[in-house]
GROMACS .gro file of C-alpha atoms in nm:
model
  393
    1MET     CA    1  -0.874   3.080  -1.767
    2THR     CA    2  -0.996   2.721  -1.714
    3ARG     CA    3  -1.090   2.642  -1.355
    4ARG     CA    4  -0.877   2.377  -1.190
    5LEU     CA    5  -1.032   2.038  -1.139
    6ARG     CA    6  -1.156   2.016  -0.778
    7VAL     CA    7  -1.146   1.669  -0.621
    8LEU     CA    8  -1.266   1.539  -0.285
    9SER     CA    9  -1.060   1.225  -0.211
   10LEU     CA   10  -1.121   0.974   0.071
   11SER     CA   11  -0.841   0.759   0.205
   12THR     CA   12  -0.860   0.576   0.536
   13LEU     CA   13  -0.493   0.485   0.488
   14TYR     CA   14  -0.281   0.803   0.494
   15PRO     CA   15   0.029   0.897   0.690
   16ASN     CA   16   0.028   1.113   1.005
   17ASP     CA   17   0.288   1.198   1.265
   18HIS     CA   18   0.198   0.889   1.466
   19THR     CA   19   0.196   0.640   1.176
   20PRO     CA   20   0.426   0.798   0.913
   21ASN     CA   21   0.439   0.482   0.694
   22PHE     CA   22   0.061   0.424   0.696
   23GLY     CA   23  -0.050   0.456   0.332
   24VAL     CA   24   0.267   0.641   0.229
   25PHE     CA   25   0.208   0.535  -0.133
   26VAL     CA   26  -0.121   0.728  -0.137
   27GLU     CA   27   0.055   1.034   0.002
   28ARG     CA   28   0.329   1.018  -0.262
   29GLN     CA   29   0.065   0.995  -0.535
   30MET     CA   30  -0.132   1.291  -0.407
   31GLN     CA   31   0.183   1.498  -0.361
   32ALA     CA   32   0.270   1.432  -0.725
   33VAL     CA   33  -0.084   1.535  -0.824
   34MET     CA   34  -0.049   1.862  -0.635
   35ARG     CA   35   0.291   1.940  -0.793
   36ARG     CA   36   0.121   1.946  -1.133
   37GLY     CA   37  -0.079   2.259  -1.041
   38ASP     CA   38  -0.393   2.172  -1.232
   39VAL     CA   39  -0.589   2.005  -0.951
   40GLU     CA   40  -0.738   2.148  -0.631
   41LEU     CA   41  -0.738   1.847  -0.399
   42VAL     CA   42  -0.897   1.804  -0.058
   43LEU     CA   43  -0.782   1.477   0.102
   44VAL     CA   44  -1.013   1.347   0.372
   45ASN     CA   45  -0.846   1.088   0.595
   46PRO     CA   46  -1.114   0.956   0.835
   47ILE     CA   47  -0.965   0.833   1.162
   48GLY     CA   48  -1.138   0.540   1.329
   49LEU     CA   49  -1.150   0.544   1.710
   50PRO     CA   50  -1.330   0.283   1.925
   51PRO     CA   51  -1.565   0.388   2.208
   52PHE     CA   52  -1.429   0.469   2.553
   53PRO     CA   53  -1.242   0.303   2.728
   54LEU     CA   54  -1.097   0.115   2.427
   55SER     CA   55  -0.994   0.453   2.281
   56LEU     CA   56  -0.738   0.474   2.560
   57HIS     CA   57  -0.562   0.156   2.446
   58PRO     CA   58  -0.200   0.218   2.336
   59ARG     CA   59  -0.298   0.124   1.980
   60TYR     CA   60  -0.554   0.404   1.954
   61ALA     CA   61  -0.470   0.666   2.215
   62PRO     CA   62  -0.203   0.842   2.001
   63LEU     CA   63  -0.455   0.881   1.721
   64ARG     CA   64  -0.666   1.106   1.945
   65ALA     CA   65  -0.389   1.366   1.924
   66VAL     CA   66  -0.345   1.353   1.546
   67ALA     CA   67  -0.416   1.693   1.389
   68ALA     CA   68  -0.771   1.726   1.258
   69ARG     CA   69  -0.646   1.950   0.978
   70GLU     CA   70  -0.298   2.002   0.830
   71GLU     CA   71  -0.108   2.087   0.517
   72ARG     CA   72   0.116   1.787   0.464
   73GLY     CA   73   0.364   1.793   0.180
   74GLY     CA   74   0.152   2.035  -0.018
   75VAL     CA   75  -0.170   1.839   0.036
   76SER     CA   76  -0.459   1.967   0.242
   77VAL     CA   77  -0.557   1.685   0.479
   78LEU     CA   78  -0.876   1.676   0.689
   79ARG     CA   79  -0.928   1.407   0.954
   80PRO     CA   80  -1.283   1.365   1.082
   81ARG     CA   81  -1.324   1.088   1.342
   82PHE     CA   82  -1.559   0.793   1.305
   83ARG     CA   83  -1.672   0.524   1.546
   84LEU     CA   84  -1.470   0.205   1.500
   85LEU     CA   85  -1.577  -0.133   1.642
   86PRO     CA   86  -1.252  -0.337   1.647
   87GLY     CA   87  -1.279  -0.694   1.532
   88ILE     CA   88  -1.649  -0.695   1.459
   89GLY     CA   89  -1.723  -0.363   1.294
   90GLY     CA   90  -1.603  -0.407   0.935
   91ARG     CA   91  -1.955  -0.419   0.799
   92PHE     CA   92  -2.043  -0.094   0.984
   93ASN     CA   93  -1.731   0.108   0.891
   94ALA     CA   94  -1.856   0.245   0.558
   95ALA     CA   95  -2.173   0.383   0.720
   96ALA     CA   96  -1.970   0.530   1.004
   97VAL     CA   97  -1.729   0.697   0.758
   98THR     CA   98  -2.019   0.836   0.562
   99ARG     CA   99  -2.178   0.988   0.875
  100ALA     CA  100  -1.846   1.146   0.971
  101VAL     CA  101  -1.759   1.285   0.624
  102LEU     CA  102  -2.090   1.386   0.472
  103PRO     CA  103  -2.151   1.706   0.676
  104LEU     CA  104  -1.795   1.816   0.598
  105ALA     CA  105  -1.838   1.733   0.228
  106HIS     CA  106  -2.166   1.931   0.210
  107ARG     CA  107  -1.998   2.237   0.367
  108LEU     CA  108  -1.689   2.224   0.145
  109HIS     CA  109  -1.898   2.167  -0.170
  110ALA     CA  110  -2.115   2.466  -0.085
  111GLU     CA  111  -1.806   2.683  -0.040
  112ALA     CA  112  -1.645   2.573  -0.368
  113PRO     CA  113  -1.804   2.296  -0.577
  114PHE     CA  114  -1.619   1.971  -0.633
  115ASP     CA  115  -1.608   1.802  -0.974
  116LEU     CA  116  -1.592   1.445  -0.841
  117VAL     CA  117  -1.550   1.226  -0.535
  118ASP     CA  118  -1.253   0.990  -0.534
  119ALA     CA  119  -1.184   0.689  -0.309
  120GLN     CA  120  -0.838   0.542  -0.276
  121PHE     CA  121  -0.958   0.202  -0.150
  122PHE     CA  122  -1.272   0.002  -0.216
  123HIS     CA  123  -1.377  -0.053   0.146
  124PRO     CA  124  -1.481   0.136   0.345
  125ASP     CA  125  -1.368   0.435   0.139
  126GLY     CA  126  -1.537   0.344  -0.188
  127VAL     CA  127  -1.869   0.244  -0.031
  128ALA     CA  128  -1.878   0.574   0.160
  129ALA     CA  129  -1.772   0.772  -0.151
  130VAL     CA  130  -2.063   0.635  -0.351
  131ARG     CA  131  -2.307   0.751  -0.082
  132ILE     CA  132  -2.139   1.092  -0.055
  133GLY     CA  133  -2.127   1.131  -0.435
  134ALA     CA  134  -2.499   1.055  -0.458
  135ALA     CA  135  -2.576   1.316  -0.189
  136LEU     CA  136  -2.373   1.578  -0.369
  137GLY     CA  137  -2.480   1.484  -0.721
  138LEU     CA  138  -2.120   1.407  -0.829
  139PRO     CA  139  -1.947   1.128  -1.021
  140VAL     CA  140  -1.745   0.884  -0.813
  141SER     CA  141  -1.421   0.701  -0.876
  142ILE     CA  142  -1.300   0.404  -0.665
  143LYS     CA  143  -0.954   0.245  -0.676
  144ALA     CA  144  -0.896  -0.123  -0.600
  145ARG     CA  145  -0.553  -0.213  -0.464
  146GLY     CA  146  -0.572  -0.578  -0.358
  147ALA     CA  147  -0.686  -0.679  -0.012
  148ASP     CA  148  -0.987  -0.445  -0.040
  149ILE     CA  149  -1.116  -0.677  -0.313
  150HIS     CA  150  -0.967  -1.008  -0.199
  151HIS     CA  151  -1.086  -0.972   0.163
  152TRP     CA  152  -1.370  -0.719   0.185
  153GLY     CA  153  -1.505  -0.823  -0.154
  154LYS     CA  154  -1.564  -1.174  -0.022
  155ALA     CA  155  -1.629  -1.128   0.351
  156PRO     CA  156  -1.995  -1.205   0.440
  157GLY     CA  157  -2.062  -0.870   0.601
  158THR     CA  158  -1.907  -0.651   0.329
  159ALA     CA  159  -1.918  -0.840  -0.003
  160ALA     CA  160  -2.258  -0.697  -0.099
  161GLN     CA  161  -2.139  -0.345  -0.009
  162VAL     CA  162  -1.830  -0.380  -0.237
  163LEU     CA  163  -2.034  -0.508  -0.530
  164ASP     CA  164  -2.298  -0.237  -0.488
  165ALA     CA  165  -2.031   0.034  -0.481
  166GLY     CA  166  -1.861  -0.114  -0.788
  167LEU     CA  167  -2.188  -0.112  -0.976
  168LYS     CA  168  -2.284   0.243  -0.877
  169ALA     CA  169  -1.947   0.422  -0.911
  170GLN     CA  170  -1.907   0.602  -1.243
  171GLY     CA  171  -1.538   0.507  -1.273
  172LEU     CA  172  -1.316   0.231  -1.133
  173LEU     CA  173  -0.938   0.189  -1.113
  174ALA     CA  174  -0.727  -0.121  -1.043
  175VAL     CA  175  -0.356  -0.139  -0.980
  176ALA     CA  176  -0.313  -0.450  -1.198
  177GLY     CA  177  -0.500  -0.645  -1.462
  178GLY     CA  178  -0.536  -0.939  -1.227
  179ILE     CA  179  -0.719  -0.721  -0.975
  180ALA     CA  180  -0.953  -0.605  -1.250
  181ASP     CA  181  -1.024  -0.973  -1.334
  182ASP     CA  182  -1.094  -1.045  -0.967
  183MET     CA  183  -1.334  -0.750  -0.957
  184ALA     CA  184  -1.513  -0.884  -1.263
  185ALA     CA  185  -1.542  -1.223  -1.091
  186LEU     CA  186  -1.737  -1.048  -0.817
  187GLY     CA  187  -1.985  -0.918  -1.075
  188ILE     CA  188  -1.833  -0.575  -1.150
  189PRO     CA  189  -1.827  -0.496  -1.524
  190ARG     CA  190  -1.470  -0.548  -1.651
  191GLY     CA  191  -1.506  -0.281  -1.919
  192LYS     CA  192  -1.568  -0.018  -1.653
  193ILE     CA  193  -1.223  -0.064  -1.500
  194THR     CA  194  -0.909   0.135  -1.592
  195ILE     CA  195  -0.564  -0.002  -1.498
  196HIS     CA  196  -0.366   0.252  -1.295
  197ARG     CA  197  -0.026   0.130  -1.181
  198THR     CA  198   0.171   0.245  -0.883
  199GLY     CA  199   0.446   0.509  -0.883
  200LEU     CA  200   0.803   0.533  -0.757
  201ASP     CA  201   1.010   0.806  -0.598
  202ARG     CA  202   1.332   0.777  -0.798
  203SER     CA  203   1.510   1.035  -0.586
  204VAL     CA  204   1.474   0.794  -0.289
  205PHE     CA  205   1.461   0.444  -0.432
  206ARG     CA  206   1.791   0.393  -0.606
  207PRO     CA  207   2.082   0.151  -0.552
  208HIS     CA  208   2.320   0.202  -0.263
  209ASP     CA  209   2.661   0.038  -0.242
  210GLN     CA  210   2.587  -0.304  -0.098
  211ALA     CA  211   2.899  -0.329   0.118
  212GLU     CA  212   2.838   0.016   0.267
  213ALA     CA  213   2.472  -0.063   0.332
  214ARG     CA  214   2.560  -0.384   0.514
  215ALA     CA  215   2.829  -0.210   0.716
  216ALA     CA  216   2.581   0.059   0.822
  217LEU     CA  217   2.341  -0.213   0.938
  218GLY     CA  218   2.611  -0.406   1.122
  219LEU     CA  219   2.570  -0.716   0.898
  220HIS     CA  220   2.814  -0.972   0.764
  221GLN     CA  221   2.960  -0.890   0.424
  222ASP     CA  222   2.997  -1.249   0.307
  223ARG     CA  223   2.661  -1.408   0.391
  224PRO     CA  224   2.353  -1.425   0.167
  225LEU     CA  225   2.102  -1.163   0.282
  226LEU     CA  226   1.727  -1.159   0.231
  227ALA     CA  227   1.503  -0.862   0.299
  228CYS     CA  228   1.124  -0.849   0.356
  229VAL     CA  229   0.929  -0.525   0.394
  230GLY     CA  230   0.572  -0.515   0.515
  231ALA     CA  231   0.341  -0.513   0.816
  232LEU     CA  232   0.387  -0.818   1.035
  233ILE     CA  233   0.045  -0.965   0.965
  234PRO     CA  234  -0.067  -1.311   0.845
  235ARG     CA  235  -0.138  -1.193   0.489
  236LYS     CA  236   0.224  -1.089   0.433
  237GLY     CA  237   0.348  -1.434   0.529
  238GLN     CA  238   0.682  -1.354   0.689
  239VAL     CA  239   0.669  -1.693   0.863
  240PHE     CA  240   0.737  -1.860   0.529
  241ALA     CA  241   1.044  -1.648   0.479
  242ILE     CA  242   1.171  -1.760   0.819
  243GLU     CA  243   1.097  -2.122   0.734
  244ALA     CA  244   1.282  -2.080   0.403
  245LEU     CA  245   1.580  -1.943   0.591
  246ALA     CA  246   1.607  -2.275   0.779
  247GLU     CA  247   1.699  -2.437   0.448
  248LEU     CA  248   1.954  -2.170   0.350
  249PRO     CA  249   2.270  -2.220   0.558
  250GLN     CA  250   2.445  -1.896   0.670
  251ALA     CA  251   2.177  -1.676   0.507
  252GLU     CA  252   2.028  -1.392   0.711
  253LEU     CA  253   1.689  -1.221   0.694
  254LEU     CA  254   1.593  -0.858   0.754
  255LEU     CA  255   1.228  -0.802   0.855
  256ALA     CA  256   1.127  -0.437   0.820
  257GLY     CA  257   0.783  -0.374   0.965
  258SER     CA  258   0.578  -0.399   1.278
  259GLY     CA  259   0.251  -0.567   1.363
  260PRO     CA  260   0.066  -0.828   1.567
  261ASP     CA  261   0.257  -1.125   1.424
  262GLU     CA  262   0.590  -1.018   1.573
  263ALA     CA  263   0.573  -1.242   1.885
  264MET     CA  264   0.474  -1.544   1.671
  265LEU     CA  265   0.753  -1.475   1.422
  266ARG     CA  266   1.011  -1.441   1.694
  267ALA     CA  267   0.895  -1.768   1.847
  268ARG     CA  268   0.910  -1.947   1.512
  269ALA     CA  269   1.263  -1.818   1.449
  270ALA     CA  270   1.369  -1.937   1.794
  271ALA     CA  271   1.209  -2.280   1.745
  272LEU     CA  272   1.407  -2.324   1.425
  273GLY     CA  273   1.731  -2.207   1.586
  274LEU     CA  274   1.740  -1.892   1.371
  275THR     CA  275   1.731  -1.618   1.632
  276ASP     CA  276   2.076  -1.493   1.537
  277ARG     CA  277   1.991  -1.490   1.165
  278VAL     CA  278   1.656  -1.309   1.170
  279HIS     CA  279   1.684  -0.933   1.229
  280PHE     CA  280   1.366  -0.755   1.336
  281LEU     CA  281   1.411  -0.389   1.235
  282GLY     CA  282   1.071  -0.260   1.340
  283ALA     CA  283   0.891   0.010   1.139
  284VAL     CA  284   1.166   0.153   0.919
  285PRO     CA  285   1.102   0.507   0.787
  286HIS     CA  286   1.007   0.487   0.420
  287GLY     CA  287   1.304   0.699   0.312
  288GLU     CA  288   1.548   0.458   0.480
  289LEU     CA  289   1.424   0.145   0.307
  290PRO     CA  290   1.667   0.175   0.009
  291ARG     CA  291   1.954   0.097   0.243
  292GLU     CA  292   1.793  -0.229   0.357
  293LEU     CA  293   1.688  -0.317   0.005
  294SER     CA  294   2.032  -0.246  -0.140
  295ALA     CA  295   2.204  -0.447   0.130
  296ALA     CA  296   2.004  -0.759   0.036
  297ASP     CA  297   2.071  -1.014  -0.235
  298VAL     CA  298   1.703  -1.104  -0.266
  299PHE     CA  299   1.376  -0.934  -0.165
  300VAL     CA  300   1.119  -1.184  -0.044
  301LEU     CA  301   0.748  -1.135   0.009
  302PRO     CA  302   0.543  -1.456   0.068
  303THR     CA  303   0.217  -1.264   0.048
  304ALA     CA  304  -0.128  -1.421   0.021
  305SER     CA  305  -0.265  -1.130  -0.182
  306GLU     CA  306  -0.155  -0.800  -0.331
  307GLY     CA  307  -0.248  -0.582  -0.617
  308LEU     CA  308   0.086  -0.470  -0.761
  309ALA     CA  309   0.292  -0.422  -0.447
  310ASN     CA  310   0.494  -0.100  -0.415
  311ALA     CA  311   0.756  -0.298  -0.228
  312TRP     CA  312   0.828  -0.510  -0.537
  313VAL     CA  313   0.889  -0.204  -0.752
  314GLU     CA  314   1.096  -0.034  -0.481
  315ALA     CA  315   1.316  -0.344  -0.451
  316LEU     CA  316   1.376  -0.352  -0.828
  317ALA     CA  317   1.462   0.017  -0.821
  318CYS     CA  318   1.735  -0.063  -0.570
  319GLY     CA  319   1.873  -0.338  -0.792
  320THR     CA  320   1.740  -0.627  -0.579
  321PRO     CA  321   1.557  -0.915  -0.746
  322VAL     CA  322   1.224  -1.034  -0.605
  323VAL     CA  323   1.089  -1.370  -0.492
  324THR     CA  324   0.717  -1.362  -0.420
  325THR     CA  325   0.401  -1.565  -0.469
  326PRO     CA  326   0.247  -1.630  -0.814
  327ILE     CA  327  -0.038  -1.385  -0.774
  328PRO     CA  328  -0.156  -1.186  -1.079
  329GLY     CA  329   0.024  -0.861  -1.002
  330ALA     CA  330   0.355  -1.038  -0.955
  331LEU     CA  331   0.314  -1.232  -1.279
  332GLU     CA  332   0.246  -0.905  -1.459
  333LEU     CA  333   0.553  -0.738  -1.312
  334LEU     CA  334   0.817  -1.011  -1.305
  335THR     CA  335   0.830  -1.083  -1.676
  336ASP     CA  336   1.213  -1.105  -1.699
  337PRO     CA  337   1.412  -1.369  -1.503
  338ALA     CA  338   1.652  -1.091  -1.395
  339TRP     CA  339   1.367  -0.926  -1.203
  340GLY     CA  340   1.288  -1.232  -0.994
  341ARG     CA  341   1.056  -1.527  -0.982
  342THR     CA  342   0.752  -1.665  -0.803
  343ALA     CA  343   0.712  -1.958  -0.570
  344GLU     CA  344   0.424  -2.128  -0.395
  345ARG     CA  345   0.357  -2.000  -0.042
  346SER     CA  346   0.568  -2.239   0.164
  347GLY     CA  347   0.909  -2.238   0.325
  348PRO     CA  348   1.056  -2.510   0.100
  349ALA     CA  349   0.924  -2.352  -0.221
  350PHE     CA  350   1.064  -2.012  -0.127
  351ALA     CA  351   1.396  -2.164  -0.028
  352LYS     CA  352   1.424  -2.333  -0.369
  353ALA     CA  353   1.348  -2.008  -0.557
  354ILE     CA  354   1.588  -1.806  -0.342
  355ARG     CA  355   1.867  -2.064  -0.402
  356GLU     CA  356   1.813  -2.029  -0.776
  357VAL     CA  357   1.856  -1.652  -0.759
  358LEU     CA  358   2.160  -1.675  -0.530
  359ALA     CA  359   2.323  -1.936  -0.759
  360ASN     CA  360   2.291  -1.714  -1.067
  361PRO     CA  361   2.255  -1.353  -0.945
  362PRO     CA  362   2.141  -1.110  -1.216
  363ALA     CA  363   2.343  -0.800  -1.298
  364ARG     CA  364   2.217  -0.498  -1.104
  365ALA     CA  365   2.168  -0.301  -1.426
  366ASP     CA  366   1.937  -0.575  -1.556
  367VAL     CA  367   1.733  -0.569  -1.232
  368LEU     CA  368   1.694  -0.191  -1.250
  369ARG     CA  369   1.518  -0.218  -1.589
  370GLY     CA  370   1.222  -0.373  -1.408
  371ALA     CA  371   1.142  -0.044  -1.238
  372GLU     CA  372   1.191   0.184  -1.540
  373PRO     CA  373   0.820   0.229  -1.628
  374PHE     CA  374   0.734   0.352  -1.276
  375SER     CA  375   0.733   0.710  -1.145
  376TRP     CA  376   0.498   0.919  -0.939
  377GLU     CA  377   0.491   1.178  -1.218
  378ALA     CA  378   0.359   0.923  -1.467
  379ASN     CA  379   0.118   0.791  -1.204
  380ALA     CA  380  -0.019   1.137  -1.134
  381ALA     CA  381  -0.048   1.227  -1.503
  382ALA     CA  382  -0.253   0.914  -1.574
  383LEU     CA  383  -0.472   0.973  -1.266
  384VAL     CA  384  -0.551   1.337  -1.351
  385ASP     CA  385  -0.627   1.248  -1.712
  386TYR     CA  386  -0.870   0.984  -1.592
  387TRP     CA  387  -1.030   1.223  -1.343
  388GLN     CA  388  -1.072   1.485  -1.614
  389ARG     CA  389  -1.253   1.239  -1.837
  390LEU     CA  390  -1.476   1.115  -1.556
  391ALA     CA  391  -1.569   1.475  -1.469
  392GLY     CA  392  -1.642   1.553  -1.835
  393ARG     CA  393  -1.374   1.819  -1.850
   0.00000   0.00000   0.00000
């Protein structure tokens, strides 16, 4: 009987009981991998904590209580702690993750050898994975998802680390062709990169009756409704969605997510006289998002950078067309007018694109076709096949 492939995977973004939406797409992928039965996976989710007394701050204190080891949805998750230096420590994070994970990796590898080391993000995960793989004598795979290349791949303190990891890893993945091109622009060989697209939970992300969804949310039935899902951070650009709303009389906007931009966004909505038309929902559980997406006429995401955003695919799976920025992943996905369109990152440009969709709304069945190629089963199958080849199996 052939031994199952044994993989050590690093992901600094992974859900826990305190942050259940944090990296949920990585969790869904790994759960799909485990359902196949042909991979023995150990998921290492390093938790960054600042030194005392910053570790007592409300942002970090709950993480101290997160389980160091658990079986979560069929995946074995280990959570060593590493020293985090908020605001200034990006360049030091990969070394800190390596120090936290390497003793654990040595012990686990001695107990039952791994076939490869996998990293679900380029920084700090991928940089640490290359160092751990070298120590264990194992091939390394790194996945690029967007901001890990667009930000860390260019930031002065980390750009050299990202390039070095890309050159040393035996295999590389990118969620979209545009991300692979951006990696090549940094000096990483383009021919070394395999495209690996996101997945979709079709049992969760499916259309709901729009009228029922709006009623459940306490919203007007006869007003145009926009929805935006994502952390409230500058990169996601919710402020441009609010500014677009100012040019769309009677329209309302749902903002699902939490983050440091919330106070600024509330102030901007108030300054534009939109307080009653912008609904801050907070961090919505992932499984409840189909209701918000199905209630909306248009999904908007004025993002500065993405790979191929899960939120775009999830909106299409709920029958909601997308308006987002003309970044490579969006241009690769939105190839049919029924699936949406792109607009420059400004309130007026987004307002124009949204008006075009509202004036000629596509049939829901046509929108749904945009999500047809995506499933976590297909995602897992492609990933395991790639891992097998990288490990020489």
